[in-house]
């Protein structure tokens, strides 16, 4: 009798269509609680011995991988893999795949929502009115049409954000050393040569880049000082891009007029994080891509990545984060019949 095949989802939810895809493949689906601790995660991995993991909530590191001897694929429920120790996975021959672009429109919409709420001071005005204050006398708002929106990164989310921003009358510029000139031209967005140049000219800065050692705390005391006085900062990418201590000081000094944050250095943030109570900051709990439409697309793509690889099928090369394990022949998937030649260039 063959051993059952299990897929573990780190988190309590998965889109019904993605769940059905697992069931149709005659594979068992197991869920962890939200944001599982290392102990909870390793317990689930040791007990259920999954061959695939859909990484949704929390970190997935070497300790977890060592508790999962049958694990062949970690599939990120989204595009950013900073919560997965990719080096540890590579050392163990575990493929890491991602679902780029599937939630891009939803995140872009949330970016614009945070932008409007922050610049238009919606949250403090709502709070004041509910507390019995009529704050129209002395209030002076900001008109965003004609302002410059600077996008740091110009991938799928930023491109959608650019389209929405231009529809609101914003002038859009962007910096991305990896994007092709043709992408900027197609979107009608002016390409900026450096982050510092973008920070200096933008009225509103929106972050759309991955978190890696080179971008950790890219927004810090020095870069915040480069930003225009009374400018705004929006982050729907990764919390570690910003030094929250430095941002708080820039907000309290009045140099930065406001910030809209969907991501934080620590998630969930500590209850005593001072940004939570800062009047000029709009905060949401990392839900930019959490919509029914995006959840369906991301869930299906994440599950299909596992199922296809376990079945020995090729997936798009840009979805594989550590292709070197196939070139070196160290991928655990190769024992399942996957042909390493599928991932050769040419």
mmCIF file of C-alpha atoms in Angstrom:
data_model
loop_
_atom_site.group_PDB
_atom_site.id
_atom_site.type_symbol
_atom_site.label_atom_id
_atom_site.label_comp_id
_atom_site.label_asym_id
_atom_site.label_seq_id
_atom_site.Cartn_x
_atom_site.Cartn_y
_atom_site.Cartn_z
ATOM 1 C CA UNK A 1 0.000 0.000 0.000
ATOM 2 C CA UNK A 2 1.431 3.383 -1.043
ATOM 3 C CA UNK A 3 1.895 6.139 1.509
ATOM 4 C CA UNK A 4 -0.611 9.019 1.244
ATOM 5 C CA UNK A 5 0.670 12.264 -0.254
ATOM 6 C CA UNK A 6 0.111 15.331 1.933
ATOM 7 C CA UNK A 7 0.295 19.064 1.254
ATOM 8 C CA UNK A 8 0.615 21.366 4.259
ATOM 9 C CA UNK A 9 -0.771 24.913 4.154
ATOM 10 C CA UNK A 10 0.777 27.302 6.681
ATOM 11 C CA UNK A 11 -2.393 29.068 7.725
ATOM 12 C CA UNK A 12 -6.033 28.135 8.235
ATOM 13 C CA UNK A 13 -7.396 29.182 4.835
ATOM 14 C CA UNK A 14 -6.985 28.419 1.147
ATOM 15 C CA UNK A 15 -9.225 29.415 -1.727
ATOM 16 C CA UNK A 16 -11.920 26.757 -2.328
ATOM 17 C CA UNK A 17 -10.884 26.288 -5.964
ATOM 18 C CA UNK A 18 -7.273 25.687 -4.908
ATOM 19 C CA UNK A 19 -8.426 23.292 -2.194
ATOM 20 C CA UNK A 20 -10.539 21.416 -4.728
ATOM 21 C CA UNK A 21 -7.511 21.101 -7.000
ATOM 22 C CA UNK A 22 -5.636 19.299 -4.227
ATOM 23 C CA UNK A 23 -8.556 16.990 -3.541
ATOM 24 C CA UNK A 24 -8.979 16.178 -7.240
ATOM 25 C CA UNK A 25 -5.357 15.014 -7.264
ATOM 26 C CA UNK A 26 -6.217 12.607 -4.419
ATOM 27 C CA UNK A 27 -3.846 14.434 -2.094
ATOM 28 C CA UNK A 28 -4.532 15.263 1.541
ATOM 29 C CA UNK A 29 -4.591 18.912 2.630
ATOM 30 C CA UNK A 30 -3.506 19.847 6.158
ATOM 31 C CA UNK A 31 -3.592 23.326 7.684
ATOM 32 C CA UNK A 32 -1.659 24.931 10.527
ATOM 33 C CA UNK A 33 -3.082 27.661 12.748
ATOM 34 C CA UNK A 34 -2.388 31.244 11.592
ATOM 35 C CA UNK A 35 1.254 32.303 11.951
ATOM 36 C CA UNK A 36 2.411 28.999 13.454
ATOM 37 C CA UNK A 37 5.301 29.071 15.915
ATOM 38 C CA UNK A 38 8.387 26.986 15.153
ATOM 39 C CA UNK A 39 7.154 24.314 17.567
ATOM 40 C CA UNK A 40 3.711 24.105 15.968
ATOM 41 C CA UNK A 41 5.133 24.086 12.458
ATOM 42 C CA UNK A 42 7.733 21.402 13.125
ATOM 43 C CA UNK A 43 5.099 19.289 14.878
ATOM 44 C CA UNK A 44 2.818 19.417 11.826
ATOM 45 C CA UNK A 45 5.700 18.656 9.480
ATOM 46 C CA UNK A 46 6.940 15.718 11.537
ATOM 47 C CA UNK A 47 3.465 14.230 11.967
ATOM 48 C CA UNK A 48 2.148 14.605 8.434
ATOM 49 C CA UNK A 49 5.419 14.398 6.431
ATOM 50 C CA UNK A 50 4.180 16.539 3.506
ATOM 51 C CA UNK A 51 5.787 16.456 0.090
ATOM 52 C CA UNK A 52 4.629 19.995 -0.607
ATOM 53 C CA UNK A 53 4.015 23.118 1.469
ATOM 54 C CA UNK A 54 1.950 26.157 0.534
ATOM 55 C CA UNK A 55 3.684 28.939 2.466
ATOM 56 C CA UNK A 56 1.109 31.504 3.529
ATOM 57 C CA UNK A 57 1.695 32.759 7.083
ATOM 58 C CA UNK A 58 4.844 32.927 9.179
ATOM 59 C CA UNK A 59 8.446 32.037 8.467
ATOM 60 C CA UNK A 60 9.716 28.765 7.039
ATOM 61 C CA UNK A 61 13.319 28.121 8.001
ATOM 62 C CA UNK A 62 15.939 25.410 8.313
ATOM 63 C CA UNK A 63 14.483 24.011 11.546
ATOM 64 C CA UNK A 64 11.157 23.376 9.831
ATOM 65 C CA UNK A 65 12.807 21.852 6.778
ATOM 66 C CA UNK A 66 14.770 19.415 8.938
ATOM 67 C CA UNK A 67 11.477 18.209 10.406
ATOM 68 C CA UNK A 68 10.185 17.378 6.906
ATOM 69 C CA UNK A 69 12.319 14.626 5.315
ATOM 70 C CA UNK A 70 9.808 14.041 2.499
ATOM 71 C CA UNK A 71 9.412 17.711 1.570
ATOM 72 C CA UNK A 72 10.195 18.397 -2.087
ATOM 73 C CA UNK A 73 8.489 21.724 -2.869
ATOM 74 C CA UNK A 74 7.738 24.912 -0.949
ATOM 75 C CA UNK A 75 5.298 27.040 -2.933
ATOM 76 C CA UNK A 76 4.903 30.642 -1.842
ATOM 77 C CA UNK A 77 1.320 31.896 -1.746
ATOM 78 C CA UNK A 78 2.395 35.114 -3.471
ATOM 79 C CA UNK A 79 5.518 36.559 -5.041
ATOM 80 C CA UNK A 80 7.867 37.548 -2.204
ATOM 81 C CA UNK A 81 9.842 34.701 -0.630
ATOM 82 C CA UNK A 82 11.609 36.610 2.154
ATOM 83 C CA UNK A 83 9.747 34.526 4.759
ATOM 84 C CA UNK A 84 11.367 31.357 3.342
ATOM 85 C CA UNK A 85 15.017 30.481 3.973
ATOM 86 C CA UNK A 86 15.832 29.853 0.325
ATOM 87 C CA UNK A 87 19.496 29.045 1.036
ATOM 88 C CA UNK A 88 18.468 26.349 3.522
ATOM 89 C CA UNK A 89 15.996 24.917 1.013
ATOM 90 C CA UNK A 90 18.667 24.865 -1.690
ATOM 91 C CA UNK A 91 21.112 23.048 0.594
ATOM 92 C CA UNK A 92 18.469 20.371 1.184
ATOM 93 C CA UNK A 93 17.399 20.046 -2.450
ATOM 94 C CA UNK A 94 13.936 21.498 -1.791
ATOM 95 C CA UNK A 95 12.489 23.490 -4.684
ATOM 96 C CA UNK A 96 11.089 26.921 -3.855
ATOM 97 C CA UNK A 97 8.506 28.300 -6.264
ATOM 98 C CA UNK A 98 6.372 31.411 -6.228
ATOM 99 C CA UNK A 99 3.205 32.875 -7.753
ATOM 100 C CA UNK A 100 4.266 36.221 -9.231
ATOM 101 C CA UNK A 101 1.719 38.721 -10.512
ATOM 102 C CA UNK A 102 -1.383 36.847 -9.382
ATOM 103 C CA UNK A 103 -2.305 39.382 -6.697
ATOM 104 C CA UNK A 104 -0.768 42.418 -8.408
ATOM 105 C CA UNK A 105 -3.981 44.283 -9.204
ATOM 106 C CA UNK A 106 -5.402 43.832 -5.710
ATOM 107 C CA UNK A 107 -2.183 45.105 -4.096
ATOM 108 C CA UNK A 108 -2.088 48.058 -6.490
ATOM 109 C CA UNK A 109 -5.666 48.973 -5.575
ATOM 110 C CA UNK A 110 -4.749 48.801 -1.892
ATOM 111 C CA UNK A 111 -1.738 51.002 -2.562
ATOM 112 C CA UNK A 112 -3.976 53.669 -4.039
ATOM 113 C CA UNK A 113 -6.467 53.266 -1.185
ATOM 114 C CA UNK A 114 -3.695 53.871 1.364
ATOM 115 C CA UNK A 115 -2.414 56.802 -0.680
ATOM 116 C CA UNK A 116 -5.813 58.497 -0.732
ATOM 117 C CA UNK A 117 -6.569 57.740 2.918
ATOM 118 C CA UNK A 118 -3.169 59.065 4.010
ATOM 119 C CA UNK A 119 -2.970 62.211 1.908
ATOM 120 C CA UNK A 120 -6.635 63.092 2.446
ATOM 121 C CA UNK A 121 -6.297 62.439 6.238
ATOM 122 C CA UNK A 122 -9.372 60.214 6.168
ATOM 123 C CA UNK A 123 -8.640 58.223 9.344
ATOM 124 C CA UNK A 124 -8.011 61.146 11.731
ATOM 125 C CA UNK A 125 -10.981 63.024 10.306
ATOM 126 C CA UNK A 126 -13.243 60.012 10.836
ATOM 127 C CA UNK A 127 -11.942 59.551 14.382
ATOM 128 C CA UNK A 128 -12.408 63.225 15.183
ATOM 129 C CA UNK A 129 -15.966 63.329 13.931
ATOM 130 C CA UNK A 130 -16.889 60.177 15.827
ATOM 131 C CA UNK A 131 -15.406 61.732 18.948
ATOM 132 C CA UNK A 132 -17.681 64.737 18.513
ATOM 133 C CA UNK A 133 -15.220 67.143 16.885
ATOM 134 C CA UNK A 134 -16.221 69.163 13.795
ATOM 135 C CA UNK A 135 -12.753 69.898 12.420
ATOM 136 C CA UNK A 136 -13.663 71.832 9.293
ATOM 137 C CA UNK A 137 -12.522 75.178 10.746
ATOM 138 C CA UNK A 138 -8.781 75.366 10.209
ATOM 139 C CA UNK A 139 -8.615 72.234 8.016
ATOM 140 C CA UNK A 140 -6.648 72.477 4.776
ATOM 141 C CA UNK A 141 -6.444 69.416 2.569
ATOM 142 C CA UNK A 142 -4.155 68.388 -0.258
ATOM 143 C CA UNK A 143 -5.142 67.957 -3.912
ATOM 144 C CA UNK A 144 -3.248 65.019 -5.391
ATOM 145 C CA UNK A 145 -3.799 65.769 -9.098
ATOM 146 C CA UNK A 146 -0.554 67.107 -10.498
ATOM 147 C CA UNK A 147 1.553 65.661 -7.682
ATOM 148 C CA UNK A 148 4.413 63.279 -8.480
ATOM 149 C CA UNK A 149 4.108 59.634 -7.470
ATOM 150 C CA UNK A 150 7.472 57.886 -7.288
ATOM 151 C CA UNK A 151 7.493 54.085 -7.496
ATOM 152 C CA UNK A 152 10.533 52.256 -6.113
ATOM 153 C CA UNK A 153 10.427 49.066 -8.179
ATOM 154 C CA UNK A 154 8.491 48.644 -11.400
ATOM 155 C CA UNK A 155 7.207 45.089 -11.471
ATOM 156 C CA UNK A 156 3.624 43.951 -11.979
ATOM 157 C CA UNK A 157 2.200 45.639 -8.851
ATOM 158 C CA UNK A 158 3.924 48.934 -9.556
ATOM 159 C CA UNK A 159 2.774 48.887 -13.183
ATOM 160 C CA UNK A 160 -0.847 48.490 -12.086
ATOM 161 C CA UNK A 161 -0.303 51.236 -9.502
ATOM 162 C CA UNK A 162 1.059 53.520 -12.210
ATOM 163 C CA UNK A 163 -2.052 53.052 -14.337
ATOM 164 C CA UNK A 164 -4.370 53.766 -11.427
ATOM 165 C CA UNK A 165 -2.275 56.733 -10.322
ATOM 166 C CA UNK A 166 -2.259 58.288 -13.751
ATOM 167 C CA UNK A 167 -6.031 57.938 -13.805
ATOM 168 C CA UNK A 168 -6.114 60.151 -10.708
ATOM 169 C CA UNK A 169 -4.019 62.807 -12.411
ATOM 170 C CA UNK A 170 -0.722 61.918 -10.751
ATOM 171 C CA UNK A 171 2.557 62.283 -12.598
ATOM 172 C CA UNK A 172 4.233 58.892 -12.251
ATOM 173 C CA UNK A 173 7.976 58.205 -12.211
ATOM 174 C CA UNK A 174 9.716 54.981 -11.271
ATOM 175 C CA UNK A 175 13.087 53.443 -10.440
ATOM 176 C CA UNK A 176 13.947 49.819 -11.163
ATOM 177 C CA UNK A 177 17.429 48.793 -12.322
ATOM 178 C CA UNK A 178 16.163 45.382 -13.478
ATOM 179 C CA UNK A 179 13.207 46.462 -15.651
ATOM 180 C CA UNK A 180 13.539 46.954 -19.391
ATOM 181 C CA UNK A 181 13.192 50.419 -20.956
ATOM 182 C CA UNK A 182 10.342 49.042 -23.044
ATOM 183 C CA UNK A 183 8.265 48.449 -19.892
ATOM 184 C CA UNK A 184 8.561 52.099 -18.866
ATOM 185 C CA UNK A 185 7.755 53.215 -22.401
ATOM 186 C CA UNK A 186 4.694 50.966 -22.634
ATOM 187 C CA UNK A 187 3.297 52.410 -19.402
ATOM 188 C CA UNK A 188 4.196 56.007 -20.224
ATOM 189 C CA UNK A 189 6.242 56.288 -17.021
ATOM 190 C CA UNK A 190 9.435 58.340 -16.778
ATOM 191 C CA UNK A 191 12.440 56.265 -15.716
ATOM 192 C CA UNK A 192 14.527 57.637 -12.856
ATOM 193 C CA UNK A 193 18.229 56.752 -12.642
ATOM 194 C CA UNK A 194 18.575 56.326 -8.866
ATOM 195 C CA UNK A 195 16.542 55.901 -5.695
ATOM 196 C CA UNK A 196 17.907 59.147 -4.260
ATOM 197 C CA UNK A 197 16.838 61.086 -7.345
ATOM 198 C CA UNK A 198 13.334 59.611 -7.084
ATOM 199 C CA UNK A 199 13.085 60.412 -3.359
ATOM 200 C CA UNK A 200 14.114 64.005 -4.021
ATOM 201 C CA UNK A 201 11.432 64.730 -6.631
ATOM 202 C CA UNK A 202 8.424 62.658 -5.521
ATOM 203 C CA UNK A 203 5.570 64.088 -3.468
ATOM 204 C CA UNK A 204 4.436 60.540 -2.696
ATOM 205 C CA UNK A 205 6.865 57.593 -2.563
ATOM 206 C CA UNK A 206 5.468 54.057 -2.901
ATOM 207 C CA UNK A 207 7.622 50.975 -2.314
ATOM 208 C CA UNK A 208 7.317 47.969 -4.654
ATOM 209 C CA UNK A 209 10.625 46.129 -4.324
ATOM 210 C CA UNK A 210 11.633 42.818 -2.726
ATOM 211 C CA UNK A 211 13.211 42.578 0.699
ATOM 212 C CA UNK A 212 16.822 41.405 0.508
ATOM 213 C CA UNK A 213 20.072 42.421 2.210
ATOM 214 C CA UNK A 214 20.591 45.263 -0.272
ATOM 215 C CA UNK A 215 17.127 46.734 0.369
ATOM 216 C CA UNK A 216 16.866 46.148 4.146
ATOM 217 C CA UNK A 217 16.087 49.560 5.717
ATOM 218 C CA UNK A 218 16.540 51.322 2.384
ATOM 219 C CA UNK A 219 14.202 53.923 3.849
ATOM 220 C CA UNK A 220 16.154 55.234 6.837
ATOM 221 C CA UNK A 221 17.082 58.535 8.455
ATOM 222 C CA UNK A 222 19.307 59.509 5.546
ATOM 223 C CA UNK A 223 16.875 58.617 2.759
ATOM 224 C CA UNK A 224 13.933 60.173 4.615
ATOM 225 C CA UNK A 225 15.880 63.417 4.806
ATOM 226 C CA UNK A 226 16.300 63.318 1.017
ATOM 227 C CA UNK A 227 12.527 63.167 0.573
ATOM 228 C CA UNK A 228 10.712 66.438 -0.013
ATOM 229 C CA UNK A 229 9.372 68.245 3.063
ATOM 230 C CA UNK A 230 5.732 67.314 3.678
ATOM 231 C CA UNK A 231 5.915 64.309 1.353
ATOM 232 C CA UNK A 232 4.238 60.940 1.939
ATOM 233 C CA UNK A 233 5.414 57.317 2.113
ATOM 234 C CA UNK A 234 3.336 54.259 1.139
ATOM 235 C CA UNK A 235 4.465 50.656 1.671
ATOM 236 C CA UNK A 236 2.567 47.603 0.440
ATOM 237 C CA UNK A 237 5.751 45.603 -0.221
ATOM 238 C CA UNK A 238 7.745 44.424 2.828
ATOM 239 C CA UNK A 239 8.038 46.039 6.242
ATOM 240 C CA UNK A 240 11.790 45.503 6.469
ATOM 241 C CA UNK A 241 12.330 48.031 3.689
ATOM 242 C CA UNK A 242 11.710 50.786 6.250
ATOM 243 C CA UNK A 243 13.442 51.593 9.523
ATOM 244 C CA UNK A 244 10.312 52.190 11.572
ATOM 245 C CA UNK A 245 12.264 54.063 14.239
ATOM 246 C CA UNK A 246 13.593 56.510 11.649
ATOM 247 C CA UNK A 247 10.192 56.881 10.011
ATOM 248 C CA UNK A 248 8.567 57.705 13.345
ATOM 249 C CA UNK A 249 11.123 60.447 13.982
ATOM 250 C CA UNK A 250 10.570 61.909 10.491
ATOM 251 C CA UNK A 251 6.805 61.906 11.039
ATOM 252 C CA UNK A 252 7.030 63.479 14.484
ATOM 253 C CA UNK A 253 9.372 66.185 13.201
ATOM 254 C CA UNK A 254 6.856 67.035 10.468
ATOM 255 C CA UNK A 255 9.324 66.428 7.639
ATOM 256 C CA UNK A 256 7.204 63.496 6.406
ATOM 257 C CA UNK A 257 3.520 64.437 6.324
ATOM 258 C CA UNK A 258 2.118 60.919 6.536
ATOM 259 C CA UNK A 259 2.571 57.234 5.822
ATOM 260 C CA UNK A 260 0.312 54.414 4.667
ATOM 261 C CA UNK A 261 1.639 51.028 5.802
ATOM 262 C CA UNK A 262 0.319 47.570 4.998
ATOM 263 C CA UNK A 263 3.512 45.779 6.079
ATOM 264 C CA UNK A 264 5.758 45.990 9.127
ATOM 265 C CA UNK A 265 9.186 44.942 10.352
ATOM 266 C CA UNK A 266 7.494 42.558 12.785
ATOM 267 C CA UNK A 267 4.205 40.917 11.802
ATOM 268 C CA UNK A 268 1.889 41.103 13.567
ATOM 269 C CA UNK A 269 3.390 44.318 14.961
ATOM 270 C CA UNK A 270 3.877 44.688 18.681
ATOM 271 C CA UNK A 271 0.895 46.318 20.449
ATOM 272 C CA UNK A 272 3.241 49.010 21.750
ATOM 273 C CA UNK A 273 4.581 49.883 18.282
ATOM 274 C CA UNK A 274 4.257 53.695 18.332
ATOM 275 C CA UNK A 275 3.329 53.844 14.652
ATOM 276 C CA UNK A 276 0.004 52.220 15.553
ATOM 277 C CA UNK A 277 -1.075 55.369 17.402
ATOM 278 C CA UNK A 278 0.513 57.994 15.183
ATOM 279 C CA UNK A 279 -2.217 60.284 13.841
ATOM 280 C CA UNK A 280 -0.556 60.754 10.449
ATOM 281 C CA UNK A 281 -0.155 57.009 9.788
ATOM 282 C CA UNK A 282 -2.759 54.743 8.178
ATOM 283 C CA UNK A 283 -2.139 51.075 8.985
ATOM 284 C CA UNK A 284 -3.635 47.844 7.648
ATOM 285 C CA UNK A 285 -2.684 44.229 8.564
ATOM 286 C CA UNK A 286 -0.819 43.121 5.391
ATOM 287 C CA UNK A 287 -4.050 42.588 3.464
ATOM 288 C CA UNK A 288 -3.202 44.323 0.187
ATOM 289 C CA UNK A 289 -3.417 41.092 -1.785
ATOM 290 C CA UNK A 290 -6.124 39.502 0.337
ATOM 291 C CA UNK A 291 -9.148 39.689 -1.951
ATOM 292 C CA UNK A 292 -11.366 36.908 -3.227
ATOM 293 C CA UNK A 293 -10.190 37.419 -6.809
ATOM 294 C CA UNK A 294 -6.491 37.529 -5.913
ATOM 295 C CA UNK A 295 -6.833 34.652 -3.448
ATOM 296 C CA UNK A 296 -8.246 32.457 -6.171
ATOM 297 C CA UNK A 297 -5.488 33.305 -8.649
ATOM 298 C CA UNK A 298 -2.666 33.014 -6.120
ATOM 299 C CA UNK A 299 -4.060 29.851 -4.516
ATOM 300 C CA UNK A 300 -4.456 28.087 -7.828
ATOM 301 C CA UNK A 301 -1.000 29.093 -9.002
ATOM 302 C CA UNK A 302 0.618 28.047 -5.709
ATOM 303 C CA UNK A 303 -1.102 24.650 -5.692
ATOM 304 C CA UNK A 304 -0.514 24.038 -9.401
ATOM 305 C CA UNK A 305 3.202 24.657 -8.840
ATOM 306 C CA UNK A 306 3.349 21.829 -6.307
ATOM 307 C CA UNK A 307 1.128 19.426 -8.214
ATOM 308 C CA UNK A 308 2.917 19.940 -11.533
ATOM 309 C CA UNK A 309 6.369 19.457 -10.057
ATOM 310 C CA UNK A 310 5.354 16.393 -8.052
ATOM 311 C CA UNK A 311 3.914 14.958 -11.277
ATOM 312 C CA UNK A 312 7.194 15.561 -13.120
ATOM 313 C CA UNK A 313 5.925 18.477 -15.205
ATOM 314 C CA UNK A 314 7.715 21.686 -16.053
ATOM 315 C CA UNK A 315 6.518 25.071 -14.785
ATOM 316 C CA UNK A 316 7.518 28.529 -15.980
ATOM 317 C CA UNK A 317 11.194 29.177 -15.256
ATOM 318 C CA UNK A 318 10.525 32.584 -13.671
ATOM 319 C CA UNK A 319 8.482 30.864 -10.976
ATOM 320 C CA UNK A 320 11.396 28.744 -9.709
ATOM 321 C CA UNK A 321 13.441 30.614 -7.123
ATOM 322 C CA UNK A 322 16.355 28.158 -6.840
ATOM 323 C CA UNK A 323 16.788 26.497 -10.267
ATOM 324 C CA UNK A 324 20.387 25.580 -9.428
ATOM 325 C CA UNK A 325 19.226 22.465 -7.574
ATOM 326 C CA UNK A 326 18.061 21.028 -10.896
ATOM 327 C CA UNK A 327 21.274 21.923 -12.705
ATOM 328 C CA UNK A 328 23.328 20.279 -9.964
ATOM 329 C CA UNK A 329 21.084 17.213 -9.741
ATOM 330 C CA UNK A 330 20.477 17.739 -6.011
ATOM 331 C CA UNK A 331 16.728 18.392 -6.211
ATOM 332 C CA UNK A 332 14.664 15.943 -4.206
ATOM 333 C CA UNK A 333 12.119 16.171 -7.020
ATOM 334 C CA UNK A 334 14.483 14.289 -9.328
ATOM 335 C CA UNK A 335 13.723 11.154 -7.341
ATOM 336 C CA UNK A 336 10.090 11.626 -8.384
ATOM 337 C CA UNK A 337 10.916 11.376 -12.073
ATOM 338 C CA UNK A 338 11.336 15.065 -12.906
ATOM 339 C CA UNK A 339 13.818 15.507 -15.717
ATOM 340 C CA UNK A 340 16.538 18.051 -14.849
ATOM 341 C CA UNK A 341 16.848 18.834 -18.569
ATOM 342 C CA UNK A 342 13.470 20.580 -18.366
ATOM 343 C CA UNK A 343 15.230 23.408 -16.543
ATOM 344 C CA UNK A 344 18.265 23.776 -18.780
ATOM 345 C CA UNK A 345 18.585 27.051 -20.638
ATOM 346 C CA UNK A 346 18.240 27.103 -24.375
#
